C-alpha positions as a Python dict, from the first residue, in 0.01 Angstrom:
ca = {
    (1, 'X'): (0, 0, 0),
    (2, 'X'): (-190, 175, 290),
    (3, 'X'): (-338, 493, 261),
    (4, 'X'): (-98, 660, 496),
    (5, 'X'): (198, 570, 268),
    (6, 'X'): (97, 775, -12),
    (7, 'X'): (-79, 1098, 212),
    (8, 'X'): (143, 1365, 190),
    (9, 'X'): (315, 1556, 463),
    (10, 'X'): (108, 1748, 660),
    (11, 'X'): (-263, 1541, 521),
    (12, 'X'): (-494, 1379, 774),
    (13, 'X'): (-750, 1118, 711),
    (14, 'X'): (-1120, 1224, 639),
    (15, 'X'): (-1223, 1390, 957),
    (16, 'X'): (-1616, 1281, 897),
    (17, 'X'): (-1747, 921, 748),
    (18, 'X'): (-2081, 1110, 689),
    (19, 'X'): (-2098, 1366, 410),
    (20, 'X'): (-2427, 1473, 553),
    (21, 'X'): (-2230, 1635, 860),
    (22, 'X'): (-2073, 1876, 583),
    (23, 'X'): (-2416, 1986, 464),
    (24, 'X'): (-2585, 2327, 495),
    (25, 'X'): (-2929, 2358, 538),
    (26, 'X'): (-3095, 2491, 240),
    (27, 'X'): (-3241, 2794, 462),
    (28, 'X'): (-2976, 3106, 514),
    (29, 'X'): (-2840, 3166, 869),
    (30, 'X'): (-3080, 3436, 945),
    (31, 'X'): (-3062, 3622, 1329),
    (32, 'X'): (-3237, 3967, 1195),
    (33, 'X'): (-3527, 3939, 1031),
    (34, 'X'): (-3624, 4172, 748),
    (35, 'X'): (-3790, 4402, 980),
    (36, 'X'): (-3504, 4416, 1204),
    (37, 'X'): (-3613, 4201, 1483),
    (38, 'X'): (-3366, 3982, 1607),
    (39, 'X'): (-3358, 3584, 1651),
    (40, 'X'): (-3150, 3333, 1823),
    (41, 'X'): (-3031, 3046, 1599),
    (42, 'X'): (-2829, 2744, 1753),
    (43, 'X'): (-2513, 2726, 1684),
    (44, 'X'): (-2453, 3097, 1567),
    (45, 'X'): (-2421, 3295, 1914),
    (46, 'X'): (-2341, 3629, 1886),
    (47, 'X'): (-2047, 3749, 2134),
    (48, 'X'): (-2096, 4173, 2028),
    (49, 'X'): (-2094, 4418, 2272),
    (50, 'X'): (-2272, 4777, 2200),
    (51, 'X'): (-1930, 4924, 2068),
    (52, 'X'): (-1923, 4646, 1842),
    (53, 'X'): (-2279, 4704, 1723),
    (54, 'X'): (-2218, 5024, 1621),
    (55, 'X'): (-1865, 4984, 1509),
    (56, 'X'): (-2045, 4758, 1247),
    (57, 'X'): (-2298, 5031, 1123),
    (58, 'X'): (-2026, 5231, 1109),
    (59, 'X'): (-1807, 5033, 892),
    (60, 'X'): (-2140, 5020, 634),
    (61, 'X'): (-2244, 5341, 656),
    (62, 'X'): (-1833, 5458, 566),
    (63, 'X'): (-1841, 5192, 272),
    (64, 'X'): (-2214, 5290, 132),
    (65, 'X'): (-2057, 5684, 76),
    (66, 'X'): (-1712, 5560, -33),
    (67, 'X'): (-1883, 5349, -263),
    (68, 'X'): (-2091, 5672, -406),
    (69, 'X'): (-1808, 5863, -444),
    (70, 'X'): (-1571, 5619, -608),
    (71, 'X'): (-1896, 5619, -850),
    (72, 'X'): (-1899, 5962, -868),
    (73, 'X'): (-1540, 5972, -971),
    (74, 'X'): (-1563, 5761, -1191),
    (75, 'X'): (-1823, 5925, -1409),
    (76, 'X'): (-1646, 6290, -1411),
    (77, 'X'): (-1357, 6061, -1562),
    (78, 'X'): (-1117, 6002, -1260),
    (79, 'X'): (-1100, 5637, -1263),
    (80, 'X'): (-1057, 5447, -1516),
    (81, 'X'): (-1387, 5187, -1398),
    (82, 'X'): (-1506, 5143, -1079),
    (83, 'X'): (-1699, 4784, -933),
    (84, 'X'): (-1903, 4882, -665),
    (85, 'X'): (-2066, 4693, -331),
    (86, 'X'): (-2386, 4883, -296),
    (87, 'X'): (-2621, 4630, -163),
    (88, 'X'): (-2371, 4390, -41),
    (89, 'X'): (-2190, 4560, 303),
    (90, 'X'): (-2326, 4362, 541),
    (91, 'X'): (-2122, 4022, 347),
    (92, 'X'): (-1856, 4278, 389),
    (93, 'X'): (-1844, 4412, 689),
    (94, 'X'): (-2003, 4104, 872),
    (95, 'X'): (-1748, 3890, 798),
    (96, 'X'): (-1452, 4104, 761),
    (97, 'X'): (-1510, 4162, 1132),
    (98, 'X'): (-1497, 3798, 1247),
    (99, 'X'): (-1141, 3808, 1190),
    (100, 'X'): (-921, 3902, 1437),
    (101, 'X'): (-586, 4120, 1372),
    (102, 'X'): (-315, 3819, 1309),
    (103, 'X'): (-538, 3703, 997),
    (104, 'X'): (-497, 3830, 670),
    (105, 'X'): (-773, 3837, 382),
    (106, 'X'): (-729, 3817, -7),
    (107, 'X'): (-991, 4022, -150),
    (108, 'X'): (-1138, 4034, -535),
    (109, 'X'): (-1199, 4429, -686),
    (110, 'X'): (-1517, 4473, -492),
    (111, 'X'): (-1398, 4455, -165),
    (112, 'X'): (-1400, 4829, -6),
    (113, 'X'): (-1658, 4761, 322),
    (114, 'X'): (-1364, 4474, 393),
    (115, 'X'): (-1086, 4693, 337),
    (116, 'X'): (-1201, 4919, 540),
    (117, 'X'): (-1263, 4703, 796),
    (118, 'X'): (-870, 4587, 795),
    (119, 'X'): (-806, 4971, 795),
    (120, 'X'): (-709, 5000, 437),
    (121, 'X'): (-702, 5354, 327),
    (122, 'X'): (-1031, 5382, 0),
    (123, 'X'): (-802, 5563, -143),
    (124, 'X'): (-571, 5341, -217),
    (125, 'X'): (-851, 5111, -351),
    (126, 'X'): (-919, 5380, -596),
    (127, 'X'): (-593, 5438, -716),
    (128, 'X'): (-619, 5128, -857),
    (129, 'X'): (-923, 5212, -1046),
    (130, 'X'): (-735, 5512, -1155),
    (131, 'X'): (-442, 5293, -1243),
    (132, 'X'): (-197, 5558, -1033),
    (133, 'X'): (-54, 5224, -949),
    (134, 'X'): (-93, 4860, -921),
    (135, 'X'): (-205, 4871, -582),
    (136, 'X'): (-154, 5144, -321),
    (137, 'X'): (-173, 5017, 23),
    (138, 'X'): (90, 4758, 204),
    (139, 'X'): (-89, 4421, 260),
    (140, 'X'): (163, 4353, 490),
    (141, 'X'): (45, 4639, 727),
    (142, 'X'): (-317, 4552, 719),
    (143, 'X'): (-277, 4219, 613),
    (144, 'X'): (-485, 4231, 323),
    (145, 'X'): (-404, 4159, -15),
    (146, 'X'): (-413, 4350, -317),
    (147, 'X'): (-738, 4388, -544),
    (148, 'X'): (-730, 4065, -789),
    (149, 'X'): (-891, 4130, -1147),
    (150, 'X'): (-897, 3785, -1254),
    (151, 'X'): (-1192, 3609, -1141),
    (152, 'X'): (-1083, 3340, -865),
    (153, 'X'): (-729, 3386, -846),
    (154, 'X'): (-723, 3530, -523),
    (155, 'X'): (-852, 3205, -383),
    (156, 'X'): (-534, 3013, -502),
    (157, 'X'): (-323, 3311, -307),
    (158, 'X'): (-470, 3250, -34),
    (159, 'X'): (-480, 2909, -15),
    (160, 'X'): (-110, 2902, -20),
    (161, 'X'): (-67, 3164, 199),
    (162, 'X'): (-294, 2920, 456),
    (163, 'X'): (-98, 2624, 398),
    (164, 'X'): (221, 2816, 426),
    (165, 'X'): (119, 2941, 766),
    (166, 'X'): (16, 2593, 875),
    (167, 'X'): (366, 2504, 827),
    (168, 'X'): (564, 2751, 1010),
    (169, 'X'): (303, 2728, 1280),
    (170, 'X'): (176, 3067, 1258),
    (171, 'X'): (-129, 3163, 1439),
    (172, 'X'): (-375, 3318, 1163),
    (173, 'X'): (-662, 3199, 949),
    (174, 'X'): (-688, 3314, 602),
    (175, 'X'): (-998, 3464, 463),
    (176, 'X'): (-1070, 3437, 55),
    (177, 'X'): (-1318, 3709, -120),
    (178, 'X'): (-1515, 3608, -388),
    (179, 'X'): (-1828, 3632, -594),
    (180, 'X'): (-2095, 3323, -708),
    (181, 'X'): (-1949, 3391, -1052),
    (182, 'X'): (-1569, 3262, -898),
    (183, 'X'): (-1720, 2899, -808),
    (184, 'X'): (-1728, 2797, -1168),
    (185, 'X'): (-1344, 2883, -1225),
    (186, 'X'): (-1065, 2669, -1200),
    (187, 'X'): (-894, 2827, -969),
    (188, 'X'): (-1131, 2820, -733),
    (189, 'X'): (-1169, 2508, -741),
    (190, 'X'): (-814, 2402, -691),
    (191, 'X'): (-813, 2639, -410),
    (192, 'X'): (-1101, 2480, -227),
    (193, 'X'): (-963, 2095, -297),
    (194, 'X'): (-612, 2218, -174),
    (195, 'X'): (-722, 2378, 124),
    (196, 'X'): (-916, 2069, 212),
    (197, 'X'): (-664, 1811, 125),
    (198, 'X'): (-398, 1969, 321),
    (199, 'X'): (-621, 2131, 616),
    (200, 'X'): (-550, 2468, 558),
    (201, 'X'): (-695, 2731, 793),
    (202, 'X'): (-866, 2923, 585),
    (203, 'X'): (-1197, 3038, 504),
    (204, 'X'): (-1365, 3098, 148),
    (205, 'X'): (-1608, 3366, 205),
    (206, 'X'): (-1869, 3366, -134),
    (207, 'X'): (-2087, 3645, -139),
    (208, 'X'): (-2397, 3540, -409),
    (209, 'X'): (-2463, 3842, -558),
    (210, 'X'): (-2700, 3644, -748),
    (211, 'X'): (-2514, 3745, -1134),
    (212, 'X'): (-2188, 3676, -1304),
    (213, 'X'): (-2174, 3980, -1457),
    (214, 'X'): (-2504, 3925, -1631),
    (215, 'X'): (-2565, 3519, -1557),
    (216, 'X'): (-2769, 3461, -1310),
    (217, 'X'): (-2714, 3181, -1046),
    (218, 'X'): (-2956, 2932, -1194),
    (219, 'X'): (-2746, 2952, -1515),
    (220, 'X'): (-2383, 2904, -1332),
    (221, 'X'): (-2450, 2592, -1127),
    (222, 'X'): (-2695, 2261, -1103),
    (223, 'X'): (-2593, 2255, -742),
    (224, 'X'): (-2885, 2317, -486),
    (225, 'X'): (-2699, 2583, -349),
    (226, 'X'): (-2285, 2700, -387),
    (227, 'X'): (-2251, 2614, -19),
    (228, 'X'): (-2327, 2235, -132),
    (229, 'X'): (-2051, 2240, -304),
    (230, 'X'): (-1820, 2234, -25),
    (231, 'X'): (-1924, 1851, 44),
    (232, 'X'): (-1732, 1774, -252),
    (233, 'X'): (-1426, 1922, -139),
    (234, 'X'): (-1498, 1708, 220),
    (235, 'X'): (-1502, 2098, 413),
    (236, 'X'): (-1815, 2246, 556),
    (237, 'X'): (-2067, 2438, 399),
    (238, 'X'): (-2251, 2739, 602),
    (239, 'X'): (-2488, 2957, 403),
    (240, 'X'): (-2597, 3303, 577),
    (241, 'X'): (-2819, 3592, 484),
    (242, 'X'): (-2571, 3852, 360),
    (243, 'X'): (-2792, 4113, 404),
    (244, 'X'): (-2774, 4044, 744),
    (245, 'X'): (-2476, 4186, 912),
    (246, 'X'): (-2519, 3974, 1251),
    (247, 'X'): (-2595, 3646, 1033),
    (248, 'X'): (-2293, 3721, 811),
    (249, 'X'): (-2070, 3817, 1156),
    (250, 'X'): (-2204, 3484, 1339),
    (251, 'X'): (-2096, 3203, 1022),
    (252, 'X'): (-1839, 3341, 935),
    (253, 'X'): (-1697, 3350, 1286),
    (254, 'X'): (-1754, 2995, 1364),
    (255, 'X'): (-1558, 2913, 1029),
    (256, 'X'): (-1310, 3113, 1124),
    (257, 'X'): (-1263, 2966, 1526),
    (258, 'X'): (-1306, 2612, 1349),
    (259, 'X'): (-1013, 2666, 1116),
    (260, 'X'): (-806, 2850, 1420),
    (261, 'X'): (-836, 2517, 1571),
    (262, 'X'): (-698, 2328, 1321),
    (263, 'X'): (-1013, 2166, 1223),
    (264, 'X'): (-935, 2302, 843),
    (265, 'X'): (-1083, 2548, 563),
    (266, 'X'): (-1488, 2558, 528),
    (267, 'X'): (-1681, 2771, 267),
    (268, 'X'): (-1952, 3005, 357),
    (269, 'X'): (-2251, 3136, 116),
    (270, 'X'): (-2340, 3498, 197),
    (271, 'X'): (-2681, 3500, -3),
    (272, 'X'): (-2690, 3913, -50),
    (273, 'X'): (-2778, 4121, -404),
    (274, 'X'): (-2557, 4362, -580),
    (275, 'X'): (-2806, 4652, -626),
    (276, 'X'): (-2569, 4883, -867),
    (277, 'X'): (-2402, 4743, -1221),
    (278, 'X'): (-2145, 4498, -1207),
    (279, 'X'): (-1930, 4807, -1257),
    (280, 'X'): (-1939, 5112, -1403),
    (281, 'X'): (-1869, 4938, -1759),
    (282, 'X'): (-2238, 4757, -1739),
    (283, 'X'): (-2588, 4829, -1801),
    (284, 'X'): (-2792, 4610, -1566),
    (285, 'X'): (-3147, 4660, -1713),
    (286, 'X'): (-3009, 4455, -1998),
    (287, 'X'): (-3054, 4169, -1748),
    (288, 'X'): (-3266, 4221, -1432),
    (289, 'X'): (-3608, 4389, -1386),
    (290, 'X'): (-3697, 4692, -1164),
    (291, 'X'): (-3945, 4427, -985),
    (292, 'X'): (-3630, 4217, -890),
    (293, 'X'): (-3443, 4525, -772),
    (294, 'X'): (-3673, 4675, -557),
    (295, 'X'): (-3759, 4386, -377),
    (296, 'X'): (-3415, 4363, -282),
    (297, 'X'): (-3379, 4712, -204),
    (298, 'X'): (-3672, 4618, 18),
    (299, 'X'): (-3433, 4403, 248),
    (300, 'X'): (-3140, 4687, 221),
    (301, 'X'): (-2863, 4565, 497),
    (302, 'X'): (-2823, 4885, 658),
    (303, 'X'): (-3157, 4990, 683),
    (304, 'X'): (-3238, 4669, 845),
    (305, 'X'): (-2951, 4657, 1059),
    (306, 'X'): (-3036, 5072, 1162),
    (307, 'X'): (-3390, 4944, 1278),
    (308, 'X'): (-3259, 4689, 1512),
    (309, 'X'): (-3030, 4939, 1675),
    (310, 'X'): (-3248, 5195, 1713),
    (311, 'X'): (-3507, 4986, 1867),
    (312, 'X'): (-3262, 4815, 2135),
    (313, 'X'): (-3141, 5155, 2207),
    (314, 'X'): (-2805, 5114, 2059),
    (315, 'X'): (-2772, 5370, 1817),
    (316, 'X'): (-2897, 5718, 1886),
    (317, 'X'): (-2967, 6027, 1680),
    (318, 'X'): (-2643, 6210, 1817),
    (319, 'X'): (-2441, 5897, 1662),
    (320, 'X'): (-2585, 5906, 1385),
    (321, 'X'): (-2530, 6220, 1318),
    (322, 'X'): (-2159, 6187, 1395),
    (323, 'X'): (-2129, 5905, 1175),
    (324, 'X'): (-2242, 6066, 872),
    (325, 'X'): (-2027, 6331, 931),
    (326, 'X'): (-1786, 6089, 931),
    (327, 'X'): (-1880, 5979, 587),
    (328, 'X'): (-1934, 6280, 454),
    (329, 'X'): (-1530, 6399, 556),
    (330, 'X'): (-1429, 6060, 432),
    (331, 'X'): (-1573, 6121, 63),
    (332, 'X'): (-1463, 6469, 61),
    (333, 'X'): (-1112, 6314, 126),
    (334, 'X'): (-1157, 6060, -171),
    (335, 'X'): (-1187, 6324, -389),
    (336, 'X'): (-887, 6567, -275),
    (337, 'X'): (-703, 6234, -284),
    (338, 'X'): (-805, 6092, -637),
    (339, 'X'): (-886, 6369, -848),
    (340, 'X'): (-639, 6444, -1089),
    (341, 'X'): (-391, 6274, -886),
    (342, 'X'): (-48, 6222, -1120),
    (343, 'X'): (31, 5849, -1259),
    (344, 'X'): (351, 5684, -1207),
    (345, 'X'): (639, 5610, -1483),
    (346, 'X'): (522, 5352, -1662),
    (347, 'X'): (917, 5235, -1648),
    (348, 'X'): (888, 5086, -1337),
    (349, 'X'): (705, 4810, -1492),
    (350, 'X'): (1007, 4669, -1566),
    (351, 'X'): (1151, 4700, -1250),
    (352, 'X'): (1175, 4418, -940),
    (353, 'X'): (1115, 4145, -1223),
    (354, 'X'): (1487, 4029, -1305),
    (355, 'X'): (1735, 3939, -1095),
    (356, 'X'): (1954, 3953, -1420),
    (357, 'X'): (1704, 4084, -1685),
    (358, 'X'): (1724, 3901, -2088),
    (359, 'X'): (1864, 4092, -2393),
    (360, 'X'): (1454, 4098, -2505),
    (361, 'X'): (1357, 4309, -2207),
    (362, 'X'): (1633, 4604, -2245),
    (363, 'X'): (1444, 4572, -2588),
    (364, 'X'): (1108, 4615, -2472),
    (365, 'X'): (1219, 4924, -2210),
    (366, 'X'): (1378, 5087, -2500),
    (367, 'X'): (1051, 5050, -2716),
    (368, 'X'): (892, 5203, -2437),
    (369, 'X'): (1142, 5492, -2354),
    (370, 'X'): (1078, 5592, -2740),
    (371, 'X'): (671, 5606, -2733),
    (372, 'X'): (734, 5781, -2415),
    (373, 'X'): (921, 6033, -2514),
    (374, 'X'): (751, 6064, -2875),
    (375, 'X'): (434, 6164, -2661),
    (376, 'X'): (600, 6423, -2462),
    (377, 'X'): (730, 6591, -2773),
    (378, 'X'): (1087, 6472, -2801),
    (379, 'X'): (1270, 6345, -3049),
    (380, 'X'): (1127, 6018, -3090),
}
């Protein structure tokens, strides 16, 4: 039986005979330098114009003081826990930006610098944290998925979503958010191996934060690097310094055109540090040392990227200024928002599940009902 016989609908044959085509060098994609000087590298040009320079400064400098606040928040007791990206908007921003407005991204809980990007309202992120509600933003309007708690699952979501677009013929590449930790679930896995095997257009954006929580990379993986990984899938593997917004912007752009044009899903390595707790729930000097952080905080994205600007002439004192003023309304507006904002009825958990609901869930609604109204005082 030929191989054609048993492909499925919609599979092509291996696009590449040499695995070594799929390869990433082991060096990051790097265009600004830790000093902010900036450096052409083949095969990444950059196509930004000055509003799109600062546009992206913008975006981090908005996500570094939502991020604060959301911390902030969290502490005087308003959310319920709180994962934040300090150290890590350039992955964000960077690549949230390469996609144009047809594509939709699936994001894990420590996306904010992407959602704002797709002009997702923070707080709606952070009435998730406060568990006001599942989710409070449509992902149809900014096409942009809800937060996913379980690690990895978002990468199966979108997946599908790709290969369902692929089949109606829709326009739009599919962007997947998540961590180094993600690469050693399952369902990351099958996400990457589907994607290949039936060409999906989309992209799985990993930003190495460096931990799983509290496991380092070295412990997670024998692979030289998670971008390797993506020869055994038979996709292309890019890595990029993720503390480099251009870098980040650049890769993840070229994944994305590549996968526009049909030439299927790739996975891009943004190598970038998360400089706060895994959330609010850790204690990271359990784990890392102050040496380790502050060399990190050393090669800070924004600084870097602020330096370049400034010394091209880009970015001026005046919008600066504005743009912090900008930040500071936006966290002021968090907190009117969030604090002490009222939770839904827990009833409508049960709601938009059945079509025609089993004599065990009236049960469990009428369990409910009764510790409901035992709390408020009634008659239980």
């Amino acid at each position: 039986m030929s191989d054609d016989a048993v492909r499925p609908q919609g599979v092509s044959p291996n696009t590449s005979d040499d695995p070594a085509e799929l390869l990433p060098p082991l060096e990051p994609v790097q265009l600004l330098d830790d000093d902010g000087a900036l450096h052409d590298v083949s095969g990444f040009p950059l196509d930004l114009k000055d509003a799109d320079h600062r546009e992206l400064y913008r975006y981090m400098v908005l996500s570094r003081r939502a991020d604060k606040q959301s911390i902030n928040l969290q502490r005087q007791g308003q959310l319920g826990v709180y994962a934040s990206l300090l150290g890590q908007e350039a992955a964000q921003v960077g690549s949230a930006y390469a996609l144009d407005a047809q594509d939709w991204a699936f994001p894990s809980y420590r996306e904010m610098g992407a959602a704002l990007v797709r002009g997702v309202p923070p707080e709606a992120i952070l009435h998730t944290f406060r568990g006001t509600w599942l989710g409070d933003h449509d992902p149809h309007e900014h096409r942009f998925g809800l937060l996913s708690i379980p690690i990895g699952t978002q990468a199966l979501h979108a997946a599908g979503f790709a290969m369902g677009a692929k089949f109606d013929g829709a326009d739009l590449v599919v962007a997947s958010y998540f961590g180094d930790g993600a690469t050693s679930e399952g369902d990351a896995h099958e996400a990457l191996n589907f994607a290949a095997v039936f060409e999906a257009p989309c992209v799985f954006l990993v930003q190495n934060n460096q931990y799983a929580i509290s496991v380092p990379l070295s412990q997670q993986t024998k692979a030289p690097t998670i971008a390797h990984k993506a020869v055994g899938y038979g996709m292309p593997g890019y890595r990029c310094d993720g503390n480099d917004v251009l870098a980040t912007y650049a890769v993840m752009r070229r994944a994305v055109d590549r996968a526009r044009q049909g030439e299927g899903p790739a996975l891009v390595e943004a190598v970038t540090y998360r400089m706060e707790a895994h959330t609010t729930a850790d204690d990271p000097t359990r784990y890392r040392s102050d040496d380790e952080l502050a060399e990190w905080q050393r090669r800070d994205p924004i600084a870097r990227y602020q330096s370049f600007l400034e010394r091209e002439g880009i970015l001026d004192a005046a919008t600066r200024e504005e743009i912090d003023a900008e930040a500071d309304a936006l966290a002021h507006r968090l907190r009117e928002n969030v604090y002490d904002a009222p939770h839904g009825d827990p009833r409508e958990l049960f709601e938009h599940v059945y079509v025609h609901p089993p004599g065990t869930y009236a049960e469990q609604r009428a369990l409910l009902d009764r510790e409901l109204t035992s709390r408020e005082g009634g008659d239980a």
